[in-house]
Coordinates of C-alpha atoms in Angstrom, one line a residue:
Chain T
M1394 CA -58.7 30.9 -95.4
K1395 CA -61.9 32.6 -94.0
N1396 CA -61.2 32.0 -90.3
R1397 CA -57.8 33.3 -90.9
N1398 CA -59.3 37.1 -91.8
I1399 CA -61.6 36.6 -88.4
L1400 CA -58.8 36.0 -86.6
S1401 CA -57.1 39.1 -88.4
I1402 CA -60.3 41.3 -87.4
M1403 CA -60.1 40.2 -83.6
A1404 CA -56.7 40.7 -83.4
L1405 CA -57.2 43.9 -84.7
F1406 CA -59.8 44.8 -81.8
L1407 CA -57.2 43.2 -79.1
S1408 CA -54.3 45.4 -80.4
F1409 CA -57.1 48.9 -80.2
S1410 CA -57.4 47.3 -76.8
V1411 CA -53.9 47.3 -76.0
A1412 CA -53.1 50.6 -77.7
F1413 CA -55.6 52.3 -75.5
A1414 CA -55.6 50.6 -72.4
Q1415 CA -54.0 53.3 -69.5
E1416 CA -53.8 51.3 -66.4
E1417 CA -53.8 47.7 -65.0
V1418 CA -57.0 46.1 -64.9
E1419 CA -57.6 45.8 -60.8
E1420 CA -58.0 42.0 -60.2
T1421 CA -61.3 42.9 -58.1
E1422 CA -64.0 45.6 -58.7
S1423 CA -66.8 45.8 -55.9
S1424 CA -69.8 46.8 -57.3
A1425 CA -73.6 45.7 -56.7
V1426 CA -75.5 43.7 -58.7
T1427 CA -78.6 46.0 -60.5
V1428 CA -82.0 44.4 -60.9
S1429 CA -84.3 46.8 -63.4
G1430 CA -86.6 45.7 -65.6
S1431 CA -89.9 46.0 -67.2
V1432 CA -94.1 44.5 -66.6
D1433 CA -96.2 45.0 -70.0
A1434 CA -99.6 44.3 -71.0
Y1435 CA -102.3 45.9 -73.6
F1436 CA -105.5 46.0 -75.2
R1437 CA -105.9 46.2 -79.3
T1438 CA -108.8 45.9 -81.1
N1439 CA -109.1 46.8 -85.1
L1440 CA -111.6 49.7 -85.7
G1441 CA -114.0 48.5 -88.9
A1442 CA -111.5 45.1 -89.5
P1443 CA -111.7 41.9 -88.1
N1444 CA -110.2 41.1 -84.5
K1445 CA -110.1 37.2 -84.9
L1446 CA -107.1 36.0 -86.4
P1447 CA -103.8 37.2 -84.8
G1448 CA -103.0 38.0 -88.6
D1449 CA -105.6 40.6 -88.0
A1450 CA -102.7 43.1 -87.3
P1451 CA -100.1 45.6 -89.2
G1452 CA -97.4 43.3 -90.4
T1453 CA -95.0 45.0 -87.8
S1454 CA -93.5 43.6 -84.6
F1455 CA -95.3 43.2 -80.8
A1456 CA -98.6 44.8 -79.8
N1457 CA -100.1 42.9 -82.6
R1458 CA -102.5 40.6 -81.1
P1459 CA -105.8 40.7 -80.5
G1460 CA -108.0 41.5 -77.4
F1461 CA -106.4 41.8 -73.8
S1462 CA -103.0 40.8 -74.4
L1463 CA -99.0 40.0 -73.0
G1464 CA -96.0 41.8 -73.5
M1465 CA -93.7 40.8 -71.3
V1466 CA -91.6 40.3 -68.2
N1467 CA -88.2 41.7 -68.6
L1468 CA -85.5 41.2 -66.3
V1469 CA -82.4 42.8 -66.6
L1470 CA -79.6 41.5 -64.1
A1471 CA -76.4 44.4 -64.5
K1472 CA -73.5 45.4 -63.0
E1473 CA -71.2 48.2 -63.7
G1474 CA -67.9 48.1 -62.6
E1475 CA -64.9 50.7 -63.1
K1476 CA -63.5 48.4 -65.5
A1477 CA -66.1 45.8 -66.3
G1478 CA -69.6 44.8 -66.0
F1479 CA -72.4 42.8 -67.4
V1480 CA -75.8 42.3 -68.9
A1481 CA -78.3 39.6 -68.6
D1482 CA -81.1 40.8 -70.0
L1483 CA -84.2 38.1 -69.7
V1484 CA -87.2 38.3 -71.7
F1485 CA -90.8 36.1 -70.8
G1486 CA -93.9 36.2 -72.4
P1487 CA -95.1 36.9 -75.8
R1488 CA -93.2 40.2 -76.4
G1489 CA -90.0 38.7 -75.3
E1490 CA -90.8 35.5 -77.3
D1491 CA -91.2 37.6 -80.9
A1492 CA -88.0 39.6 -80.0
V1493 CA -85.2 36.6 -79.5
F1494 CA -87.4 34.9 -82.5
G1495 CA -84.0 33.6 -84.0
S1496 CA -83.6 31.3 -80.9
P1497 CA -83.8 28.8 -79.1
M1498 CA -81.1 27.6 -81.9
N1499 CA -79.1 25.7 -79.2
S1500 CA -82.6 23.9 -78.1
V1501 CA -82.6 22.7 -81.7
L1502 CA -79.8 21.0 -82.1
N1503 CA -80.3 19.6 -78.8
G1504 CA -83.5 18.4 -80.1
S1505 CA -85.1 19.7 -76.8
L1506 CA -87.1 22.8 -77.7
G1507 CA -88.4 25.3 -75.0
G1508 CA -84.7 25.7 -73.8
S1509 CA -83.2 28.4 -71.1
A1510 CA -82.0 29.9 -74.5
Q1511 CA -85.6 31.2 -75.5
I1512 CA -85.7 33.4 -72.5
V1513 CA -82.6 35.6 -73.4
N1514 CA -82.8 39.2 -75.1
Q1515 CA -79.1 40.2 -74.0
L1516 CA -76.1 38.6 -72.4
Y1517 CA -72.7 40.4 -72.9
A1518 CA -69.6 41.7 -71.0
Y1519 CA -67.5 44.4 -71.2
W1520 CA -64.3 45.4 -70.8
N1521 CA -63.8 49.6 -70.5
V1522 CA -60.5 49.2 -71.7
S1523 CA -60.1 53.2 -70.7
D1524 CA -62.1 55.8 -70.3
N1525 CA -62.8 56.2 -73.9
V1526 CA -62.9 52.5 -75.5
T1527 CA -65.2 49.8 -74.3
L1528 CA -65.1 45.8 -75.9
T1529 CA -68.3 44.6 -75.8
M1530 CA -68.4 40.6 -76.4
G1531 CA -72.2 38.3 -76.3
N1532 CA -75.7 39.1 -76.8
F1533 CA -76.4 42.8 -77.4
N1534 CA -79.7 44.6 -79.2
T1535 CA -79.3 46.3 -82.4
F1536 CA -77.6 49.9 -82.6
L1537 CA -79.7 50.5 -85.8
G1538 CA -83.2 52.1 -85.8
Y1539 CA -84.5 54.3 -83.5
E1540 CA -86.6 52.0 -81.7
V1541 CA -86.0 49.2 -79.4
I1542 CA -87.4 46.3 -78.2
S1543 CA -88.2 47.0 -74.3
P1544 CA -91.5 49.5 -74.4
T1545 CA -90.1 51.7 -71.8
A1546 CA -87.8 52.9 -74.4
N1547 CA -90.1 53.8 -77.1
F1548 CA -92.7 56.4 -77.3
N1549 CA -95.3 54.6 -79.1
Y1550 CA -96.0 51.3 -78.2
S1551 CA -96.6 49.5 -81.4
T1552 CA -93.6 49.5 -83.8
S1553 CA -92.8 50.4 -86.9
Y1554 CA -91.9 48.9 -90.2
M1555 CA -88.8 49.7 -90.2
F1556 CA -88.0 48.9 -86.5
S1557 CA -89.7 45.4 -87.1
Y1558 CA -87.5 44.9 -90.4
G1559 CA -84.3 45.7 -89.7
P1560 CA -82.2 43.7 -87.0
F1561 CA -83.1 43.1 -83.1
S1562 CA -79.8 42.0 -81.7
H1563 CA -76.5 41.0 -82.7
T1564 CA -73.7 38.4 -81.1
G1565 CA -70.3 39.1 -81.5
L1566 CA -67.4 41.9 -80.9
K1567 CA -67.6 45.2 -80.4
A1568 CA -65.5 48.1 -79.4
D1569 CA -67.1 51.6 -78.7
F1570 CA -65.1 54.6 -79.0
A1571 CA -65.8 58.2 -76.9
L1572 CA -64.2 60.3 -79.6
S1573 CA -65.4 63.4 -77.9
D1574 CA -68.4 64.6 -75.6
D1575 CA -70.4 64.9 -78.9
M1576 CA -68.6 62.2 -81.1
S1577 CA -68.7 58.4 -80.4
A1578 CA -67.8 55.7 -83.1
M1579 CA -68.2 51.7 -82.7
V1580 CA -67.1 48.9 -85.4
S1581 CA -67.6 45.4 -84.5
I1582 CA -67.8 42.2 -86.0
M1583 CA -70.8 39.6 -85.4
N1584 CA -72.3 36.6 -86.6
P1585 CA -75.2 37.0 -89.3
T1586 CA -78.5 39.0 -87.8
D1587 CA -80.7 37.0 -85.5
M1588 CA -77.4 34.2 -85.1
T1589 CA -77.5 35.1 -81.3
E1590 CA -76.1 31.6 -80.0
F1591 CA -73.7 30.6 -82.2
N1592 CA -73.4 30.9 -85.8
I1593 CA -74.4 27.6 -88.3
V1594 CA -73.2 29.6 -91.7
G1595 CA -69.6 30.6 -91.3
T1596 CA -70.3 33.9 -92.7
Y1597 CA -69.7 37.3 -90.2
T1598 CA -71.4 40.7 -90.5
L1599 CA -69.5 44.4 -90.2
G1600 CA -71.3 46.8 -88.2
A1601 CA -70.3 50.3 -87.4
Q1602 CA -71.3 53.5 -86.2
F1603 CA -70.6 57.0 -86.2
G1604 CA -72.4 59.6 -84.1
I1605 CA -71.7 63.0 -83.4
K1606 CA -73.9 65.8 -82.2
G1607 CA -77.0 63.3 -81.5
V1608 CA -76.6 62.1 -85.4
Y1609 CA -75.9 58.5 -85.5
F1610 CA -74.9 56.8 -89.0
N1611 CA -75.1 53.3 -88.7
F1612 CA -73.8 50.8 -90.8
L1613 CA -74.5 47.1 -90.9
Y1614 CA -72.5 44.3 -94.1
G1615 CA -72.6 41.0 -94.1
D1616 CA -73.9 37.4 -95.8
Q1617 CA -76.5 36.4 -94.0
D1618 CA -76.9 32.8 -95.0
G1619 CA -73.9 31.5 -95.8
K1620 CA -71.8 30.8 -99.4
L1621 CA -72.6 27.6 -101.3
D1622 CA -70.4 25.4 -101.2
E1623 CA -69.6 23.3 -104.6
D1624 CA -68.9 20.0 -102.4
L1625 CA -71.8 20.4 -100.3
D1626 CA -74.7 21.9 -101.8
T1627 CA -76.5 20.5 -104.8
D1628 CA -78.1 20.9 -108.1
G1629 CA -80.3 24.3 -107.6
D1630 CA -79.7 25.0 -104.1
F1631 CA -79.7 28.9 -103.7
S1632 CA -78.3 31.5 -101.3
A1633 CA -79.2 35.0 -101.1
G1634 CA -76.1 37.5 -101.6
S1635 CA -74.5 39.8 -99.2
T1636 CA -77.1 42.2 -97.0
F1637 CA -76.1 45.9 -96.4
Q1638 CA -78.2 48.4 -94.5
G1639 CA -77.3 52.1 -93.8
D1640 CA -79.3 53.6 -91.1
I1641 CA -79.3 57.4 -89.8
T1642 CA -81.1 58.4 -86.2
A1643 CA -81.7 61.9 -85.0
G1644 CA -83.0 63.8 -82.4
F1645 CA -83.8 67.7 -82.3
D1646 CA -85.6 69.9 -79.7
L1647 CA -87.8 72.1 -82.1
S1648 CA -88.9 73.9 -79.4
D1649 CA -88.7 73.8 -75.6
N1650 CA -91.5 71.6 -75.7
L1651 CA -91.2 69.4 -78.4
F1652 CA -89.0 67.1 -79.8
L1653 CA -88.4 66.1 -83.3
G1654 CA -86.8 62.2 -83.7
L1655 CA -85.8 61.4 -87.0
N1656 CA -84.7 58.1 -88.7
A1657 CA -84.3 57.0 -92.5
T1658 CA -83.2 53.3 -93.3
Y1659 CA -81.9 51.7 -96.4
N1660 CA -81.7 47.8 -96.9
S1661 CA -80.4 45.8 -99.8
T1662 CA -79.6 42.0 -100.1
G1663 CA -78.0 41.1 -103.2
A1664 CA -79.5 38.7 -105.6
G1665 CA -77.0 35.9 -104.6
E1666 CA -75.9 32.6 -106.2
F1667 CA -77.1 29.1 -107.3
V1668 CA -75.9 25.6 -107.6
N1669 CA -75.9 25.4 -111.7
G1670 CA -75.4 21.2 -111.7
T1671 CA -71.8 21.3 -110.4
S1672 CA -70.7 25.0 -110.5
I1673 CA -72.3 28.0 -108.6
E1674 CA -73.2 30.6 -110.6
D1675 CA -74.3 34.6 -109.6
V1676 CA -78.2 35.0 -109.8
D1677 CA -79.2 37.3 -112.8
G1678 CA -81.2 40.0 -110.5
D1679 CA -81.3 43.2 -109.0
A1680 CA -80.6 43.4 -105.4
A1681 CA -84.3 43.7 -103.4
G1682 CA -84.7 45.0 -99.9
F1683 CA -86.7 48.3 -98.4
Y1684 CA -86.3 51.6 -97.1
G1685 CA -87.8 54.0 -95.3
L1686 CA -88.1 57.2 -93.5
A1687 CA -90.2 58.2 -90.1
G1688 CA -90.8 61.4 -87.5
Y1689 CA -91.4 60.6 -84.3
F1690 CA -92.9 64.1 -82.5
Q1691 CA -93.3 64.3 -79.1
V1692 CA -94.6 67.1 -76.8
A1693 CA -94.6 67.3 -73.0
T1694 CA -97.8 69.3 -71.7
S1695 CA -97.1 68.4 -68.3
D1696 CA -94.9 66.5 -66.0
A1697 CA -97.5 63.4 -66.3
L1698 CA -99.1 63.3 -69.4
S1699 CA -97.0 64.0 -72.9
L1700 CA -97.8 63.3 -76.7
G1701 CA -96.6 62.0 -79.3
A1702 CA -96.9 61.3 -83.2
R1703 CA -95.1 58.8 -85.3
I1704 CA -95.6 59.0 -89.0
E1705 CA -93.2 56.9 -91.2
Y1706 CA -93.2 56.0 -95.1
F1707 CA -91.9 52.4 -96.0
Q1708 CA -91.2 51.2 -99.4
V1709 CA -90.8 47.8 -100.2
Y1710 CA -88.9 46.8 -103.6
N1711 CA -88.2 44.0 -105.6
G1712 CA -90.3 41.6 -103.3
G1713 CA -87.7 42.6 -100.6
L1714 CA -90.0 41.6 -98.2
G1715 CA -93.8 40.1 -98.2
V1716 CA -95.0 41.9 -95.2
I1717 CA -97.3 44.3 -97.0
G1718 CA -99.2 43.8 -100.4
L1719 CA -96.5 44.2 -103.6
D1720 CA -97.4 44.9 -107.4
A1721 CA -96.2 43.1 -110.3
D1722 CA -92.6 44.4 -109.7
G1723 CA -92.2 43.4 -106.6
D1724 CA -92.9 46.9 -105.0
G1725 CA -95.4 48.6 -102.2
S1726 CA -94.9 50.9 -99.8
V1727 CA -97.4 51.3 -97.1
I1728 CA -97.4 55.4 -94.7
D1729 CA -98.6 54.7 -90.6
L1730 CA -99.2 57.0 -88.5
T1731 CA -99.6 56.5 -84.8
L1732 CA -100.7 58.9 -82.6
S1733 CA -99.4 58.0 -78.6
A1734 CA -100.5 59.7 -75.2
Q1735 CA -98.3 58.7 -72.3
Y1736 CA -99.4 59.6 -68.6
K1737 CA -97.5 58.4 -66.1
V1738 CA -98.7 57.4 -62.5
G1739 CA -95.0 56.5 -60.8
D1740 CA -93.8 53.9 -62.4
L1741 CA -96.3 53.1 -64.3
T1742 CA -96.8 54.8 -67.9
I1743 CA -100.5 54.2 -69.3
I1744 CA -100.3 54.1 -73.7
P1745 CA -103.4 54.7 -75.2
E1746 CA -102.6 55.1 -78.8
F1747 CA -104.6 55.3 -82.0
R1748 CA -103.1 54.1 -85.4
L1749 CA -103.7 54.1 -89.2
D1750 CA -101.9 52.1 -91.8
S1751 CA -102.3 53.0 -95.2
S1752 CA -100.6 50.6 -97.8
S1753 CA -100.2 51.4 -101.9
E1754 CA -101.8 47.6 -102.4
D1755 CA -104.2 45.8 -100.8
S1756 CA -102.1 44.5 -97.2
F1757 CA -105.4 44.0 -95.0
Q1758 CA -108.8 42.8 -95.0
D1759 CA -111.9 44.5 -93.4
N1760 CA -115.0 43.5 -92.2
D1761 CA -116.4 41.2 -94.8
Y1762 CA -113.0 39.8 -94.8
Q1763 CA -112.3 41.7 -98.6
P1764 CA -109.0 42.9 -99.3
T1765 CA -108.2 46.6 -98.5
K1766 CA -105.7 49.0 -98.5
S1767 CA -106.1 50.5 -94.8
L1768 CA -106.5 49.2 -91.4
S1769 CA -107.0 51.6 -88.1
S1770 CA -106.7 50.2 -84.9
F1771 CA -106.1 51.4 -81.1
V1772 CA -104.3 50.1 -78.4
L1773 CA -104.4 51.0 -75.0
A1774 CA -101.1 49.5 -73.1
A1775 CA -99.9 49.5 -69.5
V1776 CA -95.9 49.8 -68.8
Y1777 CA -94.5 49.4 -65.6
S1778 CA -90.7 49.7 -65.0
F1779 CA -88.5 49.1 -62.2
Chain I
M480 CA -94.9 44.3 -26.9
Q481 CA -96.4 47.2 -28.6
L482 CA -94.4 50.4 -29.6
T483 CA -95.4 53.6 -31.4
M484 CA -93.4 56.1 -32.4
L485 CA -94.2 59.5 -31.5
L486 CA -92.7 62.4 -32.8
L487 CA -91.3 65.3 -30.6
F488 CA -90.7 68.6 -31.7
T489 CA -89.2 71.5 -29.8
L490 CA -89.6 74.6 -31.0
S491 CA -86.1 75.6 -31.4
Q492 CA -85.6 73.1 -33.8
L493 CA -88.7 73.9 -36.3
T494 CA -88.5 77.2 -36.2
S495 CA -84.9 77.4 -37.1
T496 CA -84.2 80.2 -39.5
P497 CA -84.0 79.6 -43.7
L498 CA -80.9 78.1 -44.6
E499 CA -78.3 79.9 -46.4
Y500 CA -75.5 79.3 -48.9
S501 CA -72.2 78.8 -46.6
F502 CA -68.8 77.7 -48.1
D503 CA -66.2 76.3 -46.3
D504 CA -62.3 77.7 -46.6
S505 CA -62.2 75.8 -49.4
G506 CA -64.8 77.4 -51.7
K507 CA -67.4 74.4 -51.3
I508 CA -70.8 74.7 -50.2
V509 CA -71.4 73.1 -46.5
F510 CA -75.0 73.8 -44.9
M511 CA -73.9 72.7 -41.5
E512 CA -75.8 73.6 -38.0
V513 CA -75.6 71.6 -34.2
V514 CA -78.2 71.3 -32.3
S515 CA -79.0 70.4 -29.2
T516 CA -81.4 67.7 -28.1
E517 CA -83.0 66.2 -24.9
I518 CA -82.6 63.0 -26.9
G519 CA -79.7 60.2 -25.8
F520 CA -76.9 59.0 -28.0
D521 CA -78.6 55.3 -28.1
T522 CA -81.7 56.9 -29.7
L523 CA -80.3 59.7 -31.8
V524 CA -78.1 56.9 -33.4
Q525 CA -81.0 54.6 -33.6
N526 CA -82.7 57.1 -35.5
V527 CA -80.1 57.8 -38.1
E528 CA -79.5 54.5 -38.7
N529 CA -83.2 54.5 -39.1
L530 CA -83.1 56.8 -41.6
G531 CA -81.0 54.9 -43.6
F532 CA -77.4 56.6 -42.7
E533 CA -74.2 54.1 -43.1
K534 CA -72.2 54.0 -40.1
V535 CA -68.7 55.6 -40.9
Q536 CA -67.5 56.5 -37.0
N537 CA -67.9 54.2 -34.1
G538 CA -67.1 54.9 -30.8
D539 CA -69.0 55.2 -27.3
E540 CA -69.3 58.5 -27.3
E541 CA -69.8 59.7 -30.8
Q542 CA -70.9 58.2 -33.8
G543 CA -70.5 59.8 -37.4
F544 CA -73.0 58.4 -40.6
S545 CA -73.5 59.1 -44.1
K546 CA -75.3 59.1 -47.0
E547 CA -75.5 60.1 -51.1
A548 CA -78.9 61.5 -51.7
S549 CA -80.4 63.5 -55.0
F550 CA -83.0 65.0 -56.6
M551 CA -83.6 66.5 -60.3
L552 CA -83.5 69.8 -61.5
Y553 CA -85.6 71.1 -64.1
N554 CA -85.6 73.5 -66.7
K555 CA -88.9 75.4 -66.0
R556 CA -90.2 76.1 -69.6
I557 CA -94.1 75.6 -70.2
S558 CA -93.4 72.5 -68.5
K559 CA -90.4 70.6 -66.8
V560 CA -87.5 69.7 -68.9
P561 CA -84.9 67.5 -66.9
H562 CA -81.4 69.7 -66.7
G563 CA -79.9 67.3 -64.9
R564 CA -79.8 65.5 -61.3
L565 CA -78.0 66.9 -58.0
T566 CA -76.1 64.5 -56.0
Y567 CA -75.0 65.5 -52.4
N568 CA -73.3 63.8 -49.2
V569 CA -75.3 64.2 -46.2
Q570 CA -73.1 63.5 -43.1
V571 CA -74.6 62.8 -38.9
D572 CA -72.6 63.2 -35.9
V573 CA -73.8 61.8 -32.8
K574 CA -73.1 62.9 -29.6
E575 CA -74.8 62.2 -26.2
N576 CA -77.8 65.3 -25.8
R577 CA -76.7 66.4 -29.7
Y578 CA -76.0 65.8 -33.1
R579 CA -74.6 67.8 -36.2
Y580 CA -75.3 67.4 -39.9
V581 CA -73.1 68.5 -42.8
I582 CA -74.6 68.5 -46.4
T583 CA -71.5 68.9 -49.0
D584 CA -69.9 67.9 -52.2
L585 CA -73.0 69.2 -54.1
I586 CA -72.2 67.6 -57.7
F587 CA -74.7 68.6 -61.0
H588 CA -75.1 65.2 -63.3
E589 CA -76.0 67.3 -66.6
Y590 CA -78.6 65.3 -68.5
E591 CA -79.2 65.1 -72.2
R592 CA -81.2 63.6 -74.5
N593 CA -80.3 60.3 -75.6
R594 CA -80.3 58.4 -79.2
Y595 CA -83.6 57.6 -78.9
G596 CA -85.0 60.7 -77.4
R597 CA -84.5 59.7 -73.7
Y598 CA -83.3 62.0 -71.0
E599 CA -80.0 60.7 -69.5
E600 CA -77.0 61.7 -67.9
K601 CA -74.7 63.2 -70.2
R602 CA -71.0 61.4 -70.8
N603 CA -68.3 63.5 -68.7
G604 CA -71.8 65.6 -67.8
Q605 CA -70.9 65.8 -64.2
M606 CA -69.7 69.5 -62.5
A607 CA -69.4 71.1 -59.2
L608 CA -72.4 73.1 -58.2
E609 CA -70.2 75.9 -56.7
P610 CA -68.6 77.8 -60.3
L611 CA -72.4 77.2 -61.8
L612 CA -74.0 78.8 -59.6
A613 CA -71.7 81.5 -59.7
E614 CA -72.5 82.3 -63.0
P615 CA -75.2 84.8 -63.9
D616 CA -77.2 82.8 -65.2
K617 CA -81.3 82.7 -65.5
Q618 CA -81.7 79.6 -65.0
W619 CA -79.0 78.7 -62.8
E620 CA -80.5 81.5 -60.5
N621 CA -83.7 79.7 -60.4
H622 CA -81.5 76.2 -59.6
K623 CA -80.3 78.4 -56.8
Q624 CA -83.4 79.3 -55.1
T625 CA -84.6 75.5 -55.9
I626 CA -81.6 73.6 -54.0
L627 CA -81.9 76.1 -51.3
K628 CA -86.0 75.2 -50.8
K629 CA -85.0 71.1 -51.3
M630 CA -82.4 71.6 -48.5
E631 CA -84.6 73.3 -45.9
S632 CA -87.2 70.4 -46.8
E633 CA -84.1 67.5 -46.2
V634 CA -82.9 69.3 -43.2
A635 CA -86.3 69.8 -41.5
M636 CA -87.2 66.3 -42.4
L637 CA -83.8 65.4 -40.9
K638 CA -84.4 67.6 -37.4
S639 CA -88.0 65.7 -37.5
E640 CA -86.9 62.2 -37.8
I641 CA -83.9 62.6 -35.5
V642 CA -85.7 63.3 -32.4
A643 CA -88.3 60.8 -32.6
V644 CA -88.5 58.9 -29.4
P645 CA -90.4 55.7 -29.1
L646 CA -93.3 55.8 -26.8
E647 CA -92.6 53.5 -23.7
E648 CA -95.0 51.0 -23.9
E649 CA -98.6 52.4 -22.7
Q650 CA -99.9 50.3 -19.1
K651 CA -102.8 48.4 -20.4
S652 CA -105.6 48.9 -18.0
E653 CA -107.1 45.7 -17.2
V654 CA -110.5 45.4 -17.0
K655 CA -112.1 42.9 -14.5
I656 CA -115.6 41.6 -14.3
N657 CA -116.4 41.0 -10.5
D658 CA -119.3 39.7 -9.2
D659 CA -120.5 42.4 -6.8
W660 CA -121.1 44.6 -9.7

């Protein structure tokens, strides 16, 4: 029954495609395969806190290792045909490894760790069904949030909490609609988040996006760890409930030189269910998750030099995440202020960055290895794009 | 055999009059000039190919070449803010001791910030340049002068490179050490 529903949704996608198709697909298209990408490395140090352990850093993704550290080599092969194209986005190095942390599922299945699936960041093919409709299938980076995996597209080198604990990538089928010059929409059906190679739990996640005049409303809903099965699961087994995430991104030119980007997100996962004896029962409890708000200010001072600040408020509720200190109710919050400069020398961008994380509960440690509520750090990054 | 390149500039080519906007019979902007030179057909062809032009017309006495080029246009505020990219076609036709260039098909590709705050080409943001330059807009008045300067620079570079001729191999003077020195 479940598979029949999935097939129905996919059939709906295809019927959309046929309805919007205006021309016959040409048999062949000639456009070159392009190669682009980036290379990044950085230096990171805490100010007034230990620098010995990889964990001595804010609990956010990337740019969190001590000393001189490697980012990644990002190699993107793409072909943009008039009617169809593909993207093969490969990552090598620590940042890439963190970006595809759900992989290598296939290698684990085959009993051979370190397989090539571990370097695939994105892998998808698309069909421009018409001028206004594009169908994409495969593994693509998330449509939620304001920051991305590639360091070339973010202003700050370190990342926010909202980015770090939202989805990175999805695998599935999506349909993008250009409704007008200022309006767009997207619907998708996908594996549970980060199950980027295949789906081992049998549930699917729905995604949607609506954009109007630079403001994007993004939604995600689905069960990320599957449903319990009375015939398979045993007494005490637990499964979390469905996850909902609603997210808004927007950008405004406040003046000729001052730009403000905004991101707000709300994530909630239901209390779930468990096997009680031979029956499956709902867990008695509240949903858990996180929410947050971030502003991204950017000022261009010259062609080569830009300054930017990110200020983020991030709140965990009901023990939704264990990445910052929480109180007895499972609640905790952190504010991070990140000041970055971008200095461009040709295709090289040098990013010095100062960051302050301040949490409601003890989340870090000082030089005496005593718990503390704040952490200051400095990063100097070199990002080359080609 | 070692070849060196010498750029030969003829005064008449380098001191050409400043470019002006001119239009063909359909109202499209065209920058065109026929240039006479002492350089032969084969050298001219070789030089045009060295500039990255693609051959579009083949012949023993006349060859045609074409190349797409572009540059960014910025809105001049306190700093430069990307407004868009101007693309255009440069066509060069070569005959014995003369060539002509034709620059046309000037298309403006408007830029906008994407959802991550980065500038990228706006969807359906391509416009022919001619009606934009006709607008009574201060920004486009600035662009009009910028485009003219860029075109002058493009033409000057083209003119200097297209008449470059390879030096004949220099005669090496042999030094002989004689006993009766």
